[in-house]
Coordinates of C-alpha atoms in Angstrom, one line a residue:
X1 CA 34.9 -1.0 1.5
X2 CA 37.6 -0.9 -0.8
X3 CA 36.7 -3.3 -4.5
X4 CA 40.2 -2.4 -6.6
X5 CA 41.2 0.6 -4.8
X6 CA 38.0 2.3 -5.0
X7 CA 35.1 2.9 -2.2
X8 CA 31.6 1.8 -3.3
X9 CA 29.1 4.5 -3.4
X10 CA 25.9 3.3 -1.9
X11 CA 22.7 5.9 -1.9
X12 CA 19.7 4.7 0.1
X13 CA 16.5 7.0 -0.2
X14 CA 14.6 7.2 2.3
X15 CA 15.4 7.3 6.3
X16 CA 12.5 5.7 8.1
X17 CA 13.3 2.5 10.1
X18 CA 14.3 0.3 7.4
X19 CA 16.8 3.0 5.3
X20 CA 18.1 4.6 8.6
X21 CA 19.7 1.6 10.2
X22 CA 20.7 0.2 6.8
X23 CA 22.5 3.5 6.4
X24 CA 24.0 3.2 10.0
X25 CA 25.2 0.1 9.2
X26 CA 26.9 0.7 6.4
X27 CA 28.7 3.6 6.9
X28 CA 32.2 2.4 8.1
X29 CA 32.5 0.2 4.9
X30 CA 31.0 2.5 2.0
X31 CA 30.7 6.3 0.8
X32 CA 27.3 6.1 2.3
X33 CA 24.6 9.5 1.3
X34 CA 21.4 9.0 3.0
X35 CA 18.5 10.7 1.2
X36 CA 15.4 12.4 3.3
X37 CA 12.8 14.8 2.7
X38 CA 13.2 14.9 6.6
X39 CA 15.9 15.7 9.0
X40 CA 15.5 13.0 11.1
X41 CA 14.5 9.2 11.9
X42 CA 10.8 8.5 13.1
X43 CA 10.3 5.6 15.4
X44 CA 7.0 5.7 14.1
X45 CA 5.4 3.0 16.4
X46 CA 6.3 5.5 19.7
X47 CA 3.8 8.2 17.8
X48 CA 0.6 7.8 19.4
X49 CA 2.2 7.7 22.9
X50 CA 3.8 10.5 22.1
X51 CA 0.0 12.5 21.7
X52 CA -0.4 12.0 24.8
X53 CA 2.8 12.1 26.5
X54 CA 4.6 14.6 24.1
X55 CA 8.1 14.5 26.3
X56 CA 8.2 10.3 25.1
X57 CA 8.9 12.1 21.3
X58 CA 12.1 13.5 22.8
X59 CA 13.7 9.8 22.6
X60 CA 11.9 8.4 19.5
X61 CA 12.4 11.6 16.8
X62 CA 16.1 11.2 16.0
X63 CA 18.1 13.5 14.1
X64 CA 19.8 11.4 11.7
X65 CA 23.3 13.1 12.7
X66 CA 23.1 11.5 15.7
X67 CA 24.1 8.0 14.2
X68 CA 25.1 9.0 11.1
X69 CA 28.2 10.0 11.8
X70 CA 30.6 9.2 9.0
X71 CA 28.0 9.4 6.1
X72 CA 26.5 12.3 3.9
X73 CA 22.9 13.4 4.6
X74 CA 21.1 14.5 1.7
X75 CA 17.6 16.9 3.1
X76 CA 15.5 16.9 0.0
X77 CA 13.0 14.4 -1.7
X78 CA 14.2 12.0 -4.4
X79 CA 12.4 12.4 -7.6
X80 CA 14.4 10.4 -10.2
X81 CA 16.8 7.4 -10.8
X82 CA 18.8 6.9 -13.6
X83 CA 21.3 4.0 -14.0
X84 CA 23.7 5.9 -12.6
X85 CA 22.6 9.1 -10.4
X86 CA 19.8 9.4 -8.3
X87 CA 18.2 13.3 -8.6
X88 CA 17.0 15.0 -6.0
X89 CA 13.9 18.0 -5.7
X90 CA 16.5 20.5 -4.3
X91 CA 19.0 19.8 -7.7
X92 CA 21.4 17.3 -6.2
X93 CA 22.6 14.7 -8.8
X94 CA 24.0 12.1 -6.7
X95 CA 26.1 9.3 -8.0
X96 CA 25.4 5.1 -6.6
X97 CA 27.4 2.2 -7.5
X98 CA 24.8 0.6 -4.7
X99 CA 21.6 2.2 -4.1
X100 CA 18.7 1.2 -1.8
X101 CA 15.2 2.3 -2.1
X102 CA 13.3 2.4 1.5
X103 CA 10.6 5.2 1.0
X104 CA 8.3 3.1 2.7
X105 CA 4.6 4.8 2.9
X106 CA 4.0 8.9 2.4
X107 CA 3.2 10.8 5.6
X108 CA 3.0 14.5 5.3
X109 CA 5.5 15.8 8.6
X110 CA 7.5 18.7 9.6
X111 CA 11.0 18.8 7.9
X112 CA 13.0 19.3 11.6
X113 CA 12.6 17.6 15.0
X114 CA 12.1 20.5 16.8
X115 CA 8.9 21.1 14.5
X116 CA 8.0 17.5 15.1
X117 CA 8.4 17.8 18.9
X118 CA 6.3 21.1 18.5
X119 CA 3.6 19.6 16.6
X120 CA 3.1 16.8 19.0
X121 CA 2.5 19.1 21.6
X122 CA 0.1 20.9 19.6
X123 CA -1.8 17.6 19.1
X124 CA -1.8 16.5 23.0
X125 CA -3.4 20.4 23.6
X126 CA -6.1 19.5 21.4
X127 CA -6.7 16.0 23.5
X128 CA -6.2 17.8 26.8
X129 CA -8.7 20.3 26.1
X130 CA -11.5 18.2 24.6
X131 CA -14.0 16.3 26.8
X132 CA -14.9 14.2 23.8
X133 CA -13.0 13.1 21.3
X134 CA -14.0 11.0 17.7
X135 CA -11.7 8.5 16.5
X136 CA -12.1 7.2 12.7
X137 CA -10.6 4.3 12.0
X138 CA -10.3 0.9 13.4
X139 CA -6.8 -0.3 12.8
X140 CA -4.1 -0.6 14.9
X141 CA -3.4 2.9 14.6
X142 CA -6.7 4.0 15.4
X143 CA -7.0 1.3 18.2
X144 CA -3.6 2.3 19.9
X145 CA -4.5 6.1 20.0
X146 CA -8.1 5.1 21.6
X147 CA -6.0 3.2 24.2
X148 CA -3.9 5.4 25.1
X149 CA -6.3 8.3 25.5
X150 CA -8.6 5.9 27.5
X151 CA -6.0 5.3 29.8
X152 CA -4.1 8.5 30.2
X153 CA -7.6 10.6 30.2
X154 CA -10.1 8.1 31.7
X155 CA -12.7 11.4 32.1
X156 CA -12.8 11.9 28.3
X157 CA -15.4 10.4 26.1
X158 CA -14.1 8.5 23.2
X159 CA -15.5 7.2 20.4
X160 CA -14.2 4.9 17.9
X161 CA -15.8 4.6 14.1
X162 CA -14.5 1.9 12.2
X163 CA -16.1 0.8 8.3
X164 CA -15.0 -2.8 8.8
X165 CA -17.3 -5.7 10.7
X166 CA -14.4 -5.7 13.0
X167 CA -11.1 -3.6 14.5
X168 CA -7.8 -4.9 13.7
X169 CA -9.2 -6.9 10.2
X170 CA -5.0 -7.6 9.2
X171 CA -4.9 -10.1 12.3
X172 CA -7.4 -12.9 13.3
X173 CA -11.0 -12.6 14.9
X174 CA -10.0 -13.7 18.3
X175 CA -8.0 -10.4 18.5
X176 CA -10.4 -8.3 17.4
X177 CA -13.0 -9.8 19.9
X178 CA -10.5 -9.3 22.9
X179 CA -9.5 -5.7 21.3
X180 CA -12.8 -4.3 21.4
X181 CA -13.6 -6.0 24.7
X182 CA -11.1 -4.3 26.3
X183 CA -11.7 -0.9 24.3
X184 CA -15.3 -1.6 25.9
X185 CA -14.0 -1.9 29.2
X186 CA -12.7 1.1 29.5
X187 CA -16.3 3.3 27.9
X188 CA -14.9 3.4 24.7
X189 CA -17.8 3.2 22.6
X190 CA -17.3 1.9 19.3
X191 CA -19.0 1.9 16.1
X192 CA -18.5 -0.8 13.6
X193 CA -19.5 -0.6 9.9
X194 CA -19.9 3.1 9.5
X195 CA -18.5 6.0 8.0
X196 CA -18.2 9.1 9.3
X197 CA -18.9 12.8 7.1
X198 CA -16.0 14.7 8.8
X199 CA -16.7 17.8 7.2
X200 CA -20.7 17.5 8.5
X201 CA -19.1 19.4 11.8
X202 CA -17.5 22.0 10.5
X203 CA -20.3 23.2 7.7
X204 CA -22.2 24.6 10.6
X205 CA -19.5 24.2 13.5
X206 CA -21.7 22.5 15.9
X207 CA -19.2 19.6 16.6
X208 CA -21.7 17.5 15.5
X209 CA -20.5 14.6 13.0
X210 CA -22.9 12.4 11.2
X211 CA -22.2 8.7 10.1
X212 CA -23.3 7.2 7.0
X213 CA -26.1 5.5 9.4
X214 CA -27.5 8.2 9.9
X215 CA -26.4 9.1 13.8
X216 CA -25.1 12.0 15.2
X217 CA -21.4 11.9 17.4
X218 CA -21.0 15.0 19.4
X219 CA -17.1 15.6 19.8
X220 CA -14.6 18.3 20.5
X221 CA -11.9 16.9 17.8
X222 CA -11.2 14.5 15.6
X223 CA -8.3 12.7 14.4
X224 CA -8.4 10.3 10.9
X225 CA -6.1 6.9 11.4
X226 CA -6.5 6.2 8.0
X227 CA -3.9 4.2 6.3
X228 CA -1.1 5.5 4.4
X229 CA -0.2 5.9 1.0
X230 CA 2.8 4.1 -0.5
X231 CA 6.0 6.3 -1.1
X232 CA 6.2 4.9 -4.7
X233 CA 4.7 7.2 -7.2
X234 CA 7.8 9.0 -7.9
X235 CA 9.0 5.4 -9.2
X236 CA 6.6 6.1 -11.9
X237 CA 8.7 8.3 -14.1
X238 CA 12.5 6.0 -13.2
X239 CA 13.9 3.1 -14.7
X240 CA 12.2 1.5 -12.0
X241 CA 8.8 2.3 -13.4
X242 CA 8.2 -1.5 -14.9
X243 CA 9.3 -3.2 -12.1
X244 CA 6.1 -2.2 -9.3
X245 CA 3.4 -4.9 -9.1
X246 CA 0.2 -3.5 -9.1
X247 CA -0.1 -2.1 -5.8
X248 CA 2.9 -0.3 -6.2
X249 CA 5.4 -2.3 -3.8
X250 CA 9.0 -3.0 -5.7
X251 CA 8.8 -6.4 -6.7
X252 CA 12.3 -8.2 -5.0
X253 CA 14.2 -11.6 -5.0
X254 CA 14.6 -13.4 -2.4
X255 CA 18.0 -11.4 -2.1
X256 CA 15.9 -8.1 -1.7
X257 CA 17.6 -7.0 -5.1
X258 CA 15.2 -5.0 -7.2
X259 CA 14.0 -8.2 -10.0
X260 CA 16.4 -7.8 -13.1
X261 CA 18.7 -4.9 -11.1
X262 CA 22.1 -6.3 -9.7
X263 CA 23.0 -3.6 -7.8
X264 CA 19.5 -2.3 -6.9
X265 CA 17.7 -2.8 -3.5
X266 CA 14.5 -2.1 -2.0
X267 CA 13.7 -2.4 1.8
X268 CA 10.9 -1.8 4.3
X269 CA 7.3 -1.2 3.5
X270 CA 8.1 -0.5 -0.8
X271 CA 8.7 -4.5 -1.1
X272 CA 6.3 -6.9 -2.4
X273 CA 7.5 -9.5 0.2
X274 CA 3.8 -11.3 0.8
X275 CA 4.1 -10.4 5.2
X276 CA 2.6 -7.8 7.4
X277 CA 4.1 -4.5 7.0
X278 CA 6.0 -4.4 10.2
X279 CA 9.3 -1.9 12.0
X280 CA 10.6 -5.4 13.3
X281 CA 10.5 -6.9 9.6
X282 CA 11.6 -4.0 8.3
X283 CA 14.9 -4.0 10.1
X284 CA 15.4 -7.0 9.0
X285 CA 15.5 -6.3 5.5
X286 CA 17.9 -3.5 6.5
X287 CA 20.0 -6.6 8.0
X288 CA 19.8 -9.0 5.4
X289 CA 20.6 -6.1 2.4
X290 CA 23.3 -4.5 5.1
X291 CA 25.1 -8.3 5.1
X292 CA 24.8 -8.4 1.1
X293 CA 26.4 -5.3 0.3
X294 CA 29.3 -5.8 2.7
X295 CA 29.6 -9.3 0.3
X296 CA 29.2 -7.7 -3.0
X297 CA 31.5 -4.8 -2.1
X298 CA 34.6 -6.9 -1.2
X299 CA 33.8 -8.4 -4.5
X300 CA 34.1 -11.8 -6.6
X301 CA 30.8 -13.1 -4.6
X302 CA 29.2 -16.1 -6.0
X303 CA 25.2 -15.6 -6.2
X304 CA 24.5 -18.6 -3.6
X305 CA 26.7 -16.3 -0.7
X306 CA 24.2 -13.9 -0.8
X307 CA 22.0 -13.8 2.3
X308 CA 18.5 -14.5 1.8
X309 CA 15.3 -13.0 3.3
X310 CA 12.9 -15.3 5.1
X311 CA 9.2 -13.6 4.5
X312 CA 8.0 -13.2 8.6
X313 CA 5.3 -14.8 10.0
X314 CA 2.3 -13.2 11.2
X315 CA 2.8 -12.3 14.6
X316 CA 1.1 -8.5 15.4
X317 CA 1.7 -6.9 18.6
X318 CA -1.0 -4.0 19.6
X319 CA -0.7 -1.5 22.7
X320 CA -3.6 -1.1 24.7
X321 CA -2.5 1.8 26.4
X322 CA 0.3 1.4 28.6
X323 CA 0.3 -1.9 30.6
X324 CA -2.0 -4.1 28.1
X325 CA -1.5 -4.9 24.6
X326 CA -3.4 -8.0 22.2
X327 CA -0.5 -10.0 20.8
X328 CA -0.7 -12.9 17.9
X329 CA 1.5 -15.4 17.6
X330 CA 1.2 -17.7 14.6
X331 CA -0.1 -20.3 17.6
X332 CA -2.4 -18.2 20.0
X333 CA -3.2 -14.7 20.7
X334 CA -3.2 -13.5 24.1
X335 CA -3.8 -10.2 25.2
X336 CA -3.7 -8.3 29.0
X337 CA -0.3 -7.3 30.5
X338 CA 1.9 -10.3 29.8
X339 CA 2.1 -9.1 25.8
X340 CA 1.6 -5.4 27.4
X341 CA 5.3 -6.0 29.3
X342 CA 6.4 -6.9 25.6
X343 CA 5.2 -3.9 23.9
X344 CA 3.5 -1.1 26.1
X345 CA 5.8 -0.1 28.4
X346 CA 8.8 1.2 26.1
X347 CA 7.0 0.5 22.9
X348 CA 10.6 -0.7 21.8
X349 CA 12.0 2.8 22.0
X350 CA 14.9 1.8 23.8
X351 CA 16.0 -1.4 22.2
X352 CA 15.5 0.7 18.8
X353 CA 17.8 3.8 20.1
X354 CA 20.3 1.0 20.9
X355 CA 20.1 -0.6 16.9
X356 CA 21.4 2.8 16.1
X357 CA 23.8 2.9 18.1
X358 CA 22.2 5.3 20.7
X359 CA 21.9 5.4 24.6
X360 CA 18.2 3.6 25.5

């Protein structure tokens, strides 16, 4: 958008779901230069159906030249920020008038889709050929991934470990009661307030894994649903450094502008915002800071213009393989194939694709 003759620059680091549809959205009104240490957009909620079903990765892993067609794509990590240049590791020293940080958390991945797509089917070969399989970790990541084995490979035996007195311990005890009921149902076995020695298998390579209980899990593989790091250390050494909170999250307004930093944004996962950490919320940060910068860019805005973000309230939607997911709602959870026709089927793939612009 032209501001006296000139188009805004606008730099947004990071292209997971928040920074990829903010950068989609802007990039018919602003010089827009998307930064990524990755070629492509993760829908990253599709990934453990895409374990099992590795040809479901083909819609969800999305070059980000598919809808970012009239913007600059920067492949390389962002390690600094001054008040005018963002630098990259590869030795790019990009210039903002606008920039956006949307790093969200830190999840080590191949560079290109087609290693992506590769490495998914590496990881459905190692379910396919197991008959038993050890799960560590009880959150919805781990929970998912138990679900979807259990009901795409009913033969195999899985086990779930989880440190917590119950699964899913970011959403209420009713859900975490029907969870591992239905976990149950289908001979998942599940162990609750233990930890487990991954590398006691591989010391001897028996397959044998011992818990901090002292009991043995036989199992064929393992796979760690641990939760992610934040993508915010490299904010350490910026101009940004004093303005993380302790945990390391960006501390925003209610404008999503970087506190004390007109023409700085953060977005997605990075932001203090006191809500679940959630794809849905985070594209709607991407919305709300989208709407802003079209306002500040045609300039002369007044402050009370300005769009504001509305912190979300806690509803959680969690697949239980493909039919049946648990969903809370601030006033019930339910769970079977009602929420399951919500979530499971399409896992939002398609109404995501079509965000950016994309055939479903």
């Amino acid at each position: 958008m032209e501001s006296g003759g000139e188009t805004r620059r606008v730099v947004v680091v990071g292209g997971g779901i928040a920074g990829s549809l903010l950068a989609k959205s802007l990039q018919f009104n602003a010089a827009v230069t998307l930064i990524d240490p990755k070629e492509y957009l993760e829908i990253t909620w599709a990934n453990l159906r895409n374990m099992v079903e590795p040809s479901f990765a083909e819609r969800s892993v999305i070059n980000h030249t598919d809808y970012l067609t009239n913007g600059r794509i920067v492949t390389s990590a962002a390690t600094n920020i001054t008040d005018t240049h963002v630098w990259t590791a590869d030795g790019h020293h990009i210039a903002y008038d606008y920039l956006v940080i949307a790093t969200g958390h830190r999840d080590v991945v191949p560079n290109t889709k087609t290693d992506r797509l590769n490495q998914y089917k590496a990881e459905n070969q190692k379910i396919q050929s197991a008959n038993s399989i050890l799960i560590v970790g009880g959150g919805p990541t781990g929970v998912e991934l138990a679900g979807e084995i259990a009901t795409d490979f009913p033969d195999k035996k899985v086990t779930l470990v989880h440190k917590g007195p119950r699964l899913l311990e970011f959403i209420g005890t009713k859900a975490s009661n029907k969870t591992l009921r239905w976990l149950k149902s289908r001979k998942v076995e599940v162990k609750l307030e233990q930890a487990v020695d991954l590398n006691s298998s591989t010391l001897d390579g028996s397959h044998v894994y011992k818990t901090s209980s002292g009991e043995s899990i036989k199992a064929d593989c393992h796979f760690l649903c641990a939760g992610k790091p934040l993508a915010s250390a490299w904010l350490n050494d910026t101009i940004l450094k004093t303005h993380l909170d302790g945990n390391g999250r960006l501390m925003v307004d209610e404008h999503l502008r970087v506190n004390g930093r007109a023409n700085i944004f953060a977005i997605g996962d990075i932001t203090d915002i006191p809500e679940l950490k959630q794809g849905f919320l985070a594209q709607k940060h991407a919305m709300v800071v989208a709407k802003n910068l079209k306002l500040l860019m045609s300039g002369g805005v007044q402050e009370s213009k300005l769009s504001k973000y509305e912190p979300g309230s806690a509803i959680a939607l969690v697949s239980l393989g493909r039919k049946d997911a648990i969903a809370q709602f601030p006033f019930a959870t339910i769970s079977g194939c009602l929420p399951g026709l919500l979530k499971s089927r399409d896992l939002f793939v398609g109404k995501t694709r079509k965000n950016m612009g994309l055939q479903a």
